[in-house]
Amino acid sequence: MSIQEFLQHLANGTSLGSLYALLAIGYTLVYGILRLINFAHGEIFMLGAYIAYYGLTLTSLPWFVVFVLASVFTGIIGVTLERLAYKPLRNSPKITNLISAIGASFLFQNLAIMLFSGRPKAFPSPDVLTGVIYIGGVSVNIISLIIPVVTVVLLIILNTVIKKTKTGMAMRALSKDYEAASLMGIDINLVISFTFFIGSFLAAVGGIMWGIKYPQLIPIMGVMPGLKCFIAAVIGGIGNITGAVLGGFILGLGEIMLIAFLPTLTGYRDAFAFVLLIIILLIKPTGLLGEKTAEKV
Amino acid sequence: MLTIDNLHVSYGGIKALRGINLKIDDGKIVTLIGSNGAGKSSTLRSIMNLVKKEEGSIKYDGEDLTNLPTKDIVKKGIALSPEGRRIFSNLSVEENLILGAYTINNKQKITEQMNKMYDLFPRLKERHWQKAGTLSGGEQQMLAVARALMIRPKVLMLDEPSLGLAPLLVKDIFDIIKEINRQGNTILLVEQNAKKALEIADYGYVLETGSIVLEGEGQILLEDDRVKEAYLGDAK
Ligand SMILES: Nc1ncnc2c1ncn2[C@@H]1O[C@H](COP(=O)(O)OP(=O)(O)OP(=O)(O)O)[C@@H](O)[C@H]1O
Ligand SMILES: [Mg+2]
């Protein structure tokens, strides 16, 4: 393999890893606070892409305005999902919530088939984002460069919110002790909603950029990425944001490099995540950056 | 004045409180003593609306708190330092204090109050950057008390603040409770250490299996034979 080819794969792997990271954060944030695997998160990602699609085709708004609005709107869908499907079950056994999440996932998929039709739609990417540029003999899709940049910027913002703001502190407090958090005067419901908003917003940004990179939308497009990013979150140590990002990049880069170096294994591309999951959990059951946490009381 | 009227609480059909009445006058130290499982924590948790009440009402300055969400009770100026500290172990000492002031928006007021806490508990100041989970037990207890004080509560409720502390620290905590009270705060204190609690209390209630069996001024309860026998470990 030439160095140019390698760099190309590296760019591809990095941008896929970024997309995985954006999606994995949603799993880890929600798990950290509710101890719930939000199985409908992949569908949130799918909805983000479709909403942007309709924003671009039905309105004449500038594309970046459409993307921001679509992400915000998807964030609101995430908040609504929590209010309707999880909040009423907050004091129920965890398995009940999990079943509700799986139900929500199927509901979204089928709603999407009904509303958007099952036939693939071509994502109408704005021209400026679809070009190819050459850097030192390496040809790279512009979007493959934009994706990591957008991701890093969003990660920095997220990190600041969680580390420095009062709401971020409240999120961290809630992940430890609901009751003590409410004794501080924290509005638990508001913080949970905020968490779902952030997770769903990031998933939508990921879904939209996914649509530009792989410009074909189908209602089940969130299933595989959703599953892989759940795995990425577990690999990194679920509940740990840095871990989710790390897991996302490991999966994305690993997947692309696997195909690049061992093209005969291309058919096993999707299996890579699962194999990696098993290996890592055997070595470190809490994930790479996970800590042992006592079961929440 | 904080009043509890005919409060009943059950957990899954088992009665924990059987119609208790309590009055806590402004500026006083009131203590609630009783053996394990008597219902002391349940009483404090009911005031904060952390447990469901079967019957009864809770009022503060004439306002009904009975069904108010916990966060709104905090906004009325009532704070609880819960049993078992319950500090946020994954946050720094300073962040714990900032969260204690969650309902306050004025940054300057928060800093002022934080500095006051650091004066009161110099240990916390030395360790302000440290993860709260790595503090010693006694330091965690100080943090729990300081955190509850961050809103300058009109009523401060403490659930076993001296639990697990060395005797010297117990004395410190009680001195601090007195000091906080001198500054005008009302205090509702739950203690295993009945003697110490009654010594500093203006008024005390004795709780037995969910009912108040005795009440009176702290000094008088200290002299009461039944109290002596059951809670002060004095053999006759
Ligand atoms: N969450 C709960 N679920 C079921 N029963 C409970 C719960 N909390 C308290 N109880 C029961 O209610 C009764 C009163 O408990 P509470 O915690 O109020 O006692 P306490 O006076 O604070 O005791 P201690 O001195 O041991 O802290 C006990 O019998 C206890 O077992
Ligand atoms: Mg108790």
Coordinates of C-alpha atoms and ligand atoms in Angstrom, one line a residue:
Chain A
M1 CA 0.0 0.0 0.0
S2 CA 1.4 3.4 -0.9
I3 CA 1.6 6.1 1.7
Q4 CA -1.0 8.1 -0.3
E5 CA -3.4 5.2 0.0
F6 CA -2.8 4.9 3.6
L7 CA -3.4 8.6 4.3
Q8 CA -6.6 8.2 2.3
H9 CA -7.8 5.4 4.5
L10 CA -6.7 7.3 7.6
A11 CA -8.9 10.2 6.5
N12 CA -11.8 7.9 5.9
G13 CA -11.3 6.1 9.1
T14 CA -11.1 9.3 11.1
S15 CA -14.3 10.6 9.7
L16 CA -16.1 7.4 10.2
G17 CA -14.7 7.3 13.7
S18 CA -16.0 10.8 14.3
L19 CA -19.5 9.9 13.2
Y20 CA -19.4 6.9 15.5
A21 CA -18.2 9.1 18.4
L22 CA -21.0 11.5 17.9
L23 CA -23.5 8.7 18.1
A24 CA -21.8 6.9 20.9
I25 CA -21.9 9.9 23.2
G26 CA -25.7 9.8 23.2
Y27 CA -25.7 6.2 24.5
T28 CA -23.2 7.0 27.2
L29 CA -24.8 10.2 28.4
V30 CA -28.2 8.6 28.8
Y31 CA -26.8 5.5 30.4
G32 CA -24.8 7.6 32.8
I33 CA -27.9 9.3 34.0
L34 CA -30.7 6.8 33.6
R35 CA -28.8 3.5 33.6
L36 CA -30.8 2.8 30.4
I37 CA -29.6 1.7 27.0
N38 CA -31.6 3.9 24.7
F39 CA -32.1 1.4 21.9
A40 CA -34.0 4.1 19.9
H41 CA -30.9 6.2 19.6
G42 CA -30.0 4.8 16.2
E43 CA -33.4 5.8 15.0
I44 CA -32.9 9.3 16.3
F45 CA -29.8 9.4 14.1
M46 CA -31.9 8.3 11.1
L47 CA -34.6 10.9 11.8
G48 CA -31.9 13.6 11.9
A49 CA -30.9 12.7 8.4
Y50 CA -34.4 12.5 7.1
I51 CA -35.5 15.8 8.7
A52 CA -32.5 17.5 7.1
Y53 CA -33.5 15.9 3.8
Y54 CA -37.0 17.3 3.9
G55 CA -35.6 20.7 5.1
L56 CA -33.4 20.8 2.0
T57 CA -36.0 19.6 -0.4
L58 CA -39.1 21.4 0.9
T59 CA -37.7 24.8 2.0
S60 CA -35.4 27.2 0.4
L61 CA -33.5 28.0 3.5
P62 CA -29.7 27.9 3.3
W63 CA -28.3 24.5 4.0
F64 CA -26.5 25.3 7.2
V65 CA -29.7 26.8 8.6
V66 CA -31.5 23.6 7.6
F67 CA -28.8 21.5 9.3
V68 CA -28.9 23.5 12.6
L69 CA -32.7 23.5 12.7
A70 CA -32.9 19.8 11.8
S71 CA -30.5 19.0 14.6
V72 CA -32.4 21.1 17.1
F73 CA -35.7 19.6 16.0
T74 CA -34.3 16.1 16.4
G75 CA -33.1 17.1 19.8
I76 CA -36.7 17.9 20.7
I77 CA -37.8 14.6 19.4
G78 CA -35.3 13.0 21.8
V79 CA -36.7 15.0 24.7
T80 CA -40.2 13.9 23.7
L81 CA -39.2 10.3 23.5
E82 CA -37.9 10.4 27.0
R83 CA -41.1 12.1 28.3
L84 CA -43.4 9.7 26.7
A85 CA -41.5 6.4 26.7
Y86 CA -39.2 6.5 29.7
K87 CA -40.3 9.1 32.2
P88 CA -43.6 7.2 33.1
L89 CA -41.5 4.2 33.8
R90 CA -38.9 5.9 36.0
N91 CA -39.7 3.9 39.1
S92 CA -40.2 0.6 37.2
P93 CA -37.6 -2.2 36.9
K94 CA -34.9 -1.4 34.4
I95 CA -36.0 -4.2 32.1
T96 CA -39.3 -2.4 31.6
N97 CA -37.5 0.7 30.4
L98 CA -35.3 -1.4 28.1
I99 CA -38.4 -3.0 26.5
S100 CA -39.9 0.4 26.1
A101 CA -36.7 1.5 24.3
I102 CA -36.8 -1.4 21.9
G103 CA -40.5 -0.7 21.2
A104 CA -39.7 3.0 20.5
S105 CA -36.9 1.9 18.1
F106 CA -39.4 -0.3 16.1
L107 CA -42.0 2.4 16.2
F108 CA -39.6 5.0 14.8
Q109 CA -38.5 2.6 12.0
N110 CA -42.0 1.8 11.0
L111 CA -43.2 5.3 11.2
A112 CA -40.3 6.2 8.9
I113 CA -41.3 3.6 6.4
M114 CA -44.9 4.9 6.5
L115 CA -44.0 8.6 6.3
F116 CA -40.8 8.6 4.1
S117 CA -41.4 5.3 2.2
G118 CA -39.0 2.4 2.3
R119 CA -37.4 3.3 -0.9
P120 CA -33.9 4.9 -0.6
K121 CA -33.7 8.6 -1.0
A122 CA -30.7 10.4 -2.3
F123 CA -29.5 13.0 0.1
P124 CA -29.4 16.4 -1.7
S125 CA -26.0 17.4 -0.3
P126 CA -25.0 21.0 -1.0
D127 CA -22.3 21.2 -3.7
V128 CA -19.7 22.9 -1.5
L129 CA -19.6 19.8 0.7
T130 CA -19.4 17.1 -1.9
G131 CA -16.2 18.0 -3.7
V132 CA -12.8 16.3 -3.6
I133 CA -9.5 18.0 -2.9
Y134 CA -6.0 16.9 -3.4
I135 CA -3.4 17.3 -0.7
G136 CA 0.0 16.2 -1.7
G137 CA -1.2 13.7 -4.2
V138 CA -3.9 12.4 -1.8
S139 CA -7.4 12.9 -2.9
V140 CA -9.9 13.4 0.0
N141 CA -13.6 14.1 0.0
I142 CA -14.1 17.5 1.5
I143 CA -16.8 16.1 3.8
S144 CA -14.3 13.6 5.2
L145 CA -12.2 16.5 6.4
I146 CA -15.2 18.5 7.7
I147 CA -16.6 15.7 9.8
P148 CA -13.7 15.4 12.2
V149 CA -13.5 19.2 12.5
V150 CA -17.2 19.6 13.3
T151 CA -16.9 16.6 15.7
V152 CA -13.9 18.1 17.6
V153 CA -15.6 21.5 17.9
L154 CA -18.8 19.9 19.3
L155 CA -16.8 17.7 21.7
I156 CA -14.9 20.7 23.0
I157 CA -18.2 22.5 23.6
L158 CA -19.8 19.5 25.2
N159 CA -16.7 19.0 27.5
T160 CA -17.0 22.7 28.5
V161 CA -20.7 22.4 29.3
I162 CA -20.2 19.3 31.4
K163 CA -17.1 20.4 33.2
K164 CA -17.7 24.1 33.7
T165 CA -21.4 24.9 33.8
K166 CA -23.9 24.4 36.6
T167 CA -26.1 22.3 34.4
G168 CA -23.1 20.1 33.6
M169 CA -22.4 19.7 37.2
A170 CA -26.0 18.8 37.8
M171 CA -25.7 16.1 35.2
R172 CA -22.7 14.6 36.9
A173 CA -24.4 14.8 40.3
L174 CA -27.5 13.1 38.9
S175 CA -25.4 10.3 37.5
K176 CA -24.3 9.6 41.1
D177 CA -27.4 10.2 43.3
Y178 CA -30.8 11.4 42.2
E179 CA -32.1 12.1 45.7
A180 CA -29.1 14.1 46.9
A181 CA -29.3 16.0 43.6
S182 CA -32.9 16.9 44.3
L183 CA -31.9 18.1 47.8
M184 CA -29.7 20.6 46.1
G185 CA -32.7 22.1 44.4
I186 CA -31.9 20.5 41.0
D187 CA -34.8 20.0 38.7
I188 CA -34.2 16.4 37.9
N189 CA -36.7 16.3 35.0
L190 CA -35.1 19.3 33.4
V191 CA -31.6 17.9 33.6
I192 CA -32.8 14.6 32.1
S193 CA -34.5 16.4 29.3
F194 CA -31.3 18.4 28.7
T195 CA -29.3 15.2 28.5
F196 CA -31.6 13.7 25.9
F197 CA -31.5 16.9 23.9
I198 CA -27.7 16.9 23.8
G199 CA -27.5 13.2 22.9
S200 CA -30.2 13.5 20.2
F201 CA -28.7 16.8 18.8
L202 CA -25.3 15.1 18.4
A203 CA -26.9 12.1 16.8
A204 CA -28.7 14.3 14.3
V205 CA -25.4 16.1 13.4
G206 CA -23.9 12.7 12.9
G207 CA -26.9 11.5 10.8
I208 CA -26.7 14.6 8.6
M209 CA -23.0 14.3 8.0
W210 CA -23.5 10.6 7.4
G211 CA -26.1 11.5 4.7
I212 CA -23.6 13.7 3.0
K213 CA -20.8 11.1 3.1
Y214 CA -23.0 8.1 2.2
P215 CA -25.8 9.9 0.4
Q216 CA -28.5 7.3 0.6
L217 CA -31.3 7.4 3.2
I218 CA -33.3 4.4 4.2
P219 CA -35.5 4.0 7.3
I220 CA -33.3 1.3 8.7
M221 CA -30.1 3.3 8.2
G222 CA -29.8 3.8 12.0
V223 CA -29.8 0.2 13.0
M224 CA -26.2 -0.9 12.2
P225 CA -24.6 2.4 13.2
G226 CA -26.7 2.5 16.3
L227 CA -25.6 -1.0 17.3
K228 CA -22.0 -0.3 16.6
C229 CA -22.0 2.9 18.5
F230 CA -23.6 1.2 21.5
I231 CA -20.7 -1.2 21.2
A232 CA -18.3 1.8 20.9
A233 CA -19.7 3.2 24.2
V234 CA -19.4 -0.2 25.9
I235 CA -15.8 -0.6 24.6
G236 CA -14.9 2.8 26.0
G237 CA -16.6 2.2 29.3
I238 CA -20.3 3.0 29.3
G239 CA -21.1 6.2 31.1
N240 CA -17.7 7.7 30.3
I241 CA -17.8 10.4 27.6
T242 CA -14.1 10.2 26.7
G243 CA -14.5 6.5 26.6
A244 CA -17.4 6.8 24.1
V245 CA -15.3 9.0 21.8
L246 CA -12.3 6.7 22.1
G247 CA -14.5 3.7 21.4
G248 CA -16.0 5.5 18.4
F249 CA -12.6 6.2 16.9
I250 CA -11.3 2.8 17.5
L251 CA -14.3 1.2 15.8
G252 CA -14.3 3.6 12.8
L253 CA -10.5 3.5 12.2
G254 CA -10.4 -0.2 12.9
E255 CA -13.2 -1.0 10.5
I256 CA -11.6 1.0 7.6
M257 CA -8.1 -0.3 8.2
L258 CA -9.4 -3.8 8.4
I259 CA -10.8 -3.5 4.9
A260 CA -7.7 -1.6 3.7
F261 CA -5.2 -4.1 4.9
L262 CA -7.2 -7.3 4.6
P263 CA -9.5 -6.7 1.7
T264 CA -10.6 -10.4 1.8
L265 CA -12.3 -9.7 5.1
T266 CA -14.5 -6.9 3.6
G267 CA -17.5 -9.1 4.1
Y268 CA -16.8 -9.3 7.8
R269 CA -16.8 -5.5 8.1
D270 CA -19.8 -5.3 10.4
A271 CA -18.6 -8.3 12.5
F272 CA -15.4 -6.4 13.4
A273 CA -17.2 -4.4 16.1
F274 CA -18.6 -7.4 17.7
V275 CA -15.4 -9.3 17.8
L276 CA -13.6 -6.3 19.2
L277 CA -16.3 -6.0 21.9
I278 CA -15.9 -9.6 23.0
I279 CA -12.1 -9.3 23.1
I280 CA -12.2 -6.0 25.1
L281 CA -14.8 -7.2 27.5
L282 CA -12.8 -10.4 28.2
I283 CA -9.8 -8.3 29.0
K284 CA -11.5 -5.4 30.8
P285 CA -15.1 -6.0 31.6
T286 CA -15.8 -2.4 32.5
G287 CA -14.5 -1.1 29.1
L288 CA -11.3 0.8 28.4
L289 CA -12.0 3.8 30.6
G290 CA -14.9 2.5 32.7
E291 CA -14.7 2.4 36.4
K292 CA -16.3 -0.2 38.6
T293 CA -19.5 1.5 39.8
A294 CA -21.7 0.2 42.5
E295 CA -25.2 -0.5 41.4
K296 CA -27.4 2.5 41.8
V297 CA -29.7 2.4 44.8
Chain B
M1 CA -42.1 28.2 62.2
L2 CA -42.1 24.7 60.7
T3 CA -45.0 22.6 61.7
I4 CA -45.8 19.0 61.1
D5 CA -49.3 17.9 61.6
N6 CA -50.5 14.3 61.9
L7 CA -47.9 12.9 59.6
H8 CA -48.3 9.3 58.5
V9 CA -45.8 7.4 56.3
S10 CA -45.8 3.8 55.2
Y11 CA -43.4 1.8 53.2
G12 CA -45.2 -0.9 51.3
G13 CA -47.8 -1.3 53.9
I14 CA -45.4 -1.1 56.9
K15 CA -46.0 1.9 59.0
A16 CA -43.0 4.1 59.7
L17 CA -44.7 7.2 61.1
R18 CA -48.1 7.0 62.9
G19 CA -49.4 10.5 63.1
I20 CA -46.7 12.7 64.5
N21 CA -46.9 16.4 65.4
L22 CA -43.9 18.6 65.5
K23 CA -43.3 22.4 66.0
I24 CA -40.0 24.0 65.3
D25 CA -39.8 27.6 66.3
D26 CA -37.6 30.0 64.4
G27 CA -34.1 30.4 65.7
K28 CA -34.2 27.3 67.9
I29 CA -32.3 24.1 67.9
V30 CA -34.8 21.2 68.0
T31 CA -33.7 17.6 68.2
L32 CA -35.4 14.4 67.3
I33 CA -34.1 11.3 69.1
G34 CA -35.0 7.7 69.1
S35 CA -33.6 4.3 68.5
N36 CA -32.9 2.7 65.1
G37 CA -35.9 2.5 62.9
A38 CA -37.9 4.8 65.0
G39 CA -38.7 7.0 62.0
K40 CA -36.3 10.0 62.5
S41 CA -35.0 10.0 58.9
S42 CA -38.4 9.4 57.6
T43 CA -39.6 12.5 59.3
L44 CA -36.8 14.7 57.7
R45 CA -37.3 13.1 54.4
S46 CA -41.0 13.8 54.5
I47 CA -40.4 17.4 55.1
M48 CA -38.3 17.5 51.9
N49 CA -41.0 15.5 50.2
L50 CA -38.7 12.7 49.4
V51 CA -41.1 10.1 50.6
K52 CA -44.9 9.8 50.0
K53 CA -47.1 10.9 52.8
E54 CA -50.1 8.9 53.6
E55 CA -51.7 11.6 55.6
G56 CA -50.8 14.8 57.3
S57 CA -49.5 18.2 56.4
I58 CA -46.3 20.2 56.6
K59 CA -46.3 24.0 56.8
Y60 CA -43.6 26.6 56.9
D61 CA -44.4 30.1 57.9
G62 CA -48.1 29.4 57.1
E63 CA -47.2 28.1 53.6
D64 CA -48.2 24.6 52.7
L65 CA -45.2 22.4 51.8
T66 CA -47.0 19.1 51.8
N67 CA -47.0 18.4 48.1
L68 CA -44.3 20.8 46.9
P69 CA -41.5 19.3 44.8
T70 CA -38.3 19.0 46.7
K71 CA -36.6 21.7 44.6
D72 CA -39.2 24.2 45.6
I73 CA -38.9 23.3 49.3
V74 CA -35.2 24.1 48.9
K75 CA -36.1 27.4 47.4
K76 CA -38.1 28.2 50.5
G77 CA -34.9 28.0 52.5
I78 CA -35.0 24.5 53.9
A79 CA -32.0 22.3 53.5
L80 CA -31.3 18.7 54.6
S81 CA -27.9 17.2 55.1
P82 CA -29.0 13.6 54.6
E83 CA -28.1 10.5 56.5
G84 CA -24.9 8.9 55.2
R85 CA -23.5 12.1 53.8
R86 CA -24.5 11.5 50.2
I87 CA -21.9 13.8 48.8
F88 CA -21.2 13.7 45.1
S89 CA -18.0 11.5 45.2
N90 CA -17.3 12.1 41.5
L91 CA -17.2 15.9 41.9
S92 CA -14.6 18.1 43.5
V93 CA -15.2 19.6 47.0
E94 CA -15.7 23.0 45.4
E95 CA -18.2 21.6 42.9
N96 CA -20.2 20.0 45.7
L97 CA -20.4 23.4 47.4
I98 CA -21.4 25.1 44.1
L99 CA -24.2 22.5 43.7
G100 CA -25.3 23.2 47.2
A101 CA -26.0 26.7 46.0
Y102 CA -27.8 25.5 42.9
T103 CA -30.9 27.6 43.5
I104 CA -28.8 30.8 43.9
N105 CA -28.1 32.7 40.8
N106 CA -25.9 35.5 42.2
K107 CA -22.3 34.4 41.6
Q108 CA -20.9 36.8 44.2
K109 CA -23.3 35.5 46.9
I110 CA -22.1 32.0 46.1
T111 CA -18.5 32.9 46.4
E112 CA -19.1 34.8 49.6
Q113 CA -20.9 31.9 51.2
M114 CA -18.2 29.5 49.9
N115 CA -15.6 31.5 51.6
K116 CA -17.6 31.4 54.8
M117 CA -17.7 27.7 54.6
Y118 CA -14.0 27.6 54.1
D119 CA -13.6 29.7 57.2
L120 CA -15.8 27.3 59.1
F121 CA -14.1 24.2 57.7
P122 CA -10.5 25.0 56.9
R123 CA -10.0 21.4 56.0
L124 CA -12.3 21.8 53.0
K125 CA -10.4 24.8 51.8
E126 CA -7.2 22.9 51.7
R127 CA -8.8 20.2 49.7
H128 CA -11.2 22.3 47.5
W129 CA -9.8 20.8 44.3
Q130 CA -9.9 17.2 45.5
K131 CA -12.6 14.6 44.4
A132 CA -15.0 14.5 47.2
G133 CA -14.9 10.7 47.2
T134 CA -11.3 10.7 48.3
L135 CA -12.0 12.7 51.4
S136 CA -11.8 11.0 54.8
G137 CA -15.2 10.1 56.4
G138 CA -15.0 13.1 58.7
E139 CA -14.1 15.5 55.9
Q140 CA -17.0 14.1 53.9
Q141 CA -19.3 14.8 56.8
M142 CA -18.1 18.4 57.0
L143 CA -18.7 18.7 53.3
A144 CA -22.2 17.4 53.6
V145 CA -22.9 20.0 56.3
A146 CA -21.2 22.8 54.4
R147 CA -23.1 21.9 51.2
A148 CA -26.4 22.1 53.0
L149 CA -25.4 25.5 54.4
M150 CA -24.6 27.0 51.0
I151 CA -28.1 28.4 50.5
R152 CA -27.9 29.9 54.0
P153 CA -31.0 27.9 54.9
K154 CA -33.5 29.4 57.3
V155 CA -34.0 25.8 58.5
L156 CA -31.1 23.4 58.5
M157 CA -31.9 19.8 59.0
L158 CA -29.1 17.4 59.9
D159 CA -29.5 13.7 59.9
E160 CA -26.9 12.1 62.1
P161 CA -24.0 14.6 61.4
S162 CA -21.7 13.0 64.0
L163 CA -22.1 9.4 62.7
G164 CA -18.7 7.7 62.5
L165 CA -16.7 10.7 63.6
A166 CA -13.9 10.7 66.1
P167 CA -14.9 12.3 69.5
L168 CA -12.9 15.4 68.8
L169 CA -14.6 15.9 65.5
V170 CA -18.0 15.3 67.1
K171 CA -17.3 18.1 69.4
D172 CA -16.3 20.3 66.4
I173 CA -19.5 19.5 64.6
F174 CA -21.6 20.3 67.6
D175 CA -19.7 23.6 68.1
I176 CA -20.4 24.4 64.5
I177 CA -24.1 23.6 64.8
K178 CA -24.3 26.0 67.8
E179 CA -22.4 28.6 65.9
I180 CA -24.7 28.3 62.9
N181 CA -27.7 28.6 65.2
R182 CA -26.2 31.7 66.8
Q183 CA -26.2 33.3 63.3
G184 CA -30.0 32.9 63.3
N185 CA -30.6 29.6 61.6
T186 CA -33.2 27.2 62.9
I187 CA -31.9 23.7 63.3
L188 CA -33.6 20.4 63.3
L189 CA -31.1 17.8 64.5
V190 CA -31.4 14.0 64.4
E191 CA -28.8 12.3 66.4
Q192 CA -27.9 8.9 67.8
N193 CA -25.8 10.8 70.3
A194 CA -28.9 11.8 72.3
K195 CA -26.9 13.3 75.2
K196 CA -25.0 15.7 73.1
A197 CA -28.0 16.6 71.1
L198 CA -30.2 17.3 74.1
E199 CA -27.4 19.4 75.7
I200 CA -27.5 21.9 72.8
A201 CA -31.2 21.6 72.0
D202 CA -33.8 24.1 73.1
Y203 CA -36.5 21.5 72.6
G204 CA -36.5 17.8 71.9
Y205 CA -38.9 15.1 70.7
V206 CA -38.5 11.4 71.5
L207 CA -39.7 9.1 68.7
E208 CA -40.5 5.4 69.3
T209 CA -41.7 3.1 66.5
G210 CA -43.3 6.0 64.6
S211 CA -44.9 7.9 67.4
I212 CA -43.7 10.8 69.6
V213 CA -43.8 9.5 73.1
L214 CA -42.2 12.4 74.9
E215 CA -41.3 16.0 74.2
G216 CA -39.9 18.9 76.2
E217 CA -37.1 21.3 76.7
G218 CA -33.7 19.8 76.1
Q219 CA -32.5 20.2 79.7
I220 CA -35.7 18.7 81.1
L221 CA -35.5 15.7 78.8
L222 CA -31.9 15.2 79.9
E223 CA -33.2 14.8 83.4
D224 CA -36.1 12.5 82.5
D225 CA -35.7 9.0 83.8
R226 CA -37.2 7.3 80.8
V227 CA -34.9 9.2 78.5
K228 CA -31.9 8.4 80.7
E229 CA -32.7 4.8 80.7
A230 CA -33.5 4.3 77.1
Y231 CA -31.2 6.8 75.3
L232 CA -28.5 8.0 77.6
G233 CA -27.3 4.6 78.8
D234 CA -27.6 5.5 82.4
A235 CA -28.3 2.5 84.5
K236 CA -30.4 3.3 87.6
Ligands
LIG1 N1 -37.2 3.1 51.6 C1 -37.7 2.3 52.6 N2 -38.4 1.2 52.3 C2 -38.9 0.4 53.2 N3 -38.8 0.6 54.5 C3 -38.2 1.7 54.9 C4 -37.6 2.6 54.0 N4 -37.1 3.6 54.7 C5 -37.3 3.4 56.0 N5 -38.0 2.2 56.1 C6 -38.4 1.7 57.4 O1 -39.1 2.7 58.1 C7 -38.8 2.6 59.5 C8 -38.2 4.0 59.9 O2 -37.0 4.2 59.2 P1 -36.1 5.5 59.4 O3 -35.0 5.5 58.5 O4 -37.0 6.7 59.4 O5 -35.6 5.3 60.9 P2 -34.5 6.1 61.7 O6 -35.2 6.6 63.0 O7 -33.9 7.2 60.9 O8 -33.4 5.0 62.1 P3 -31.8 5.1 62.2 O9 -31.5 5.7 63.5 O10 -31.4 3.7 62.1 O11 -31.3 5.9 61.0 C9 -37.8 1.5 59.6 O12 -38.5 0.4 60.1 C10 -37.3 1.2 58.3 O13 -37.0 -0.1 58.1
MG2 MG -32.1 7.5 60.1

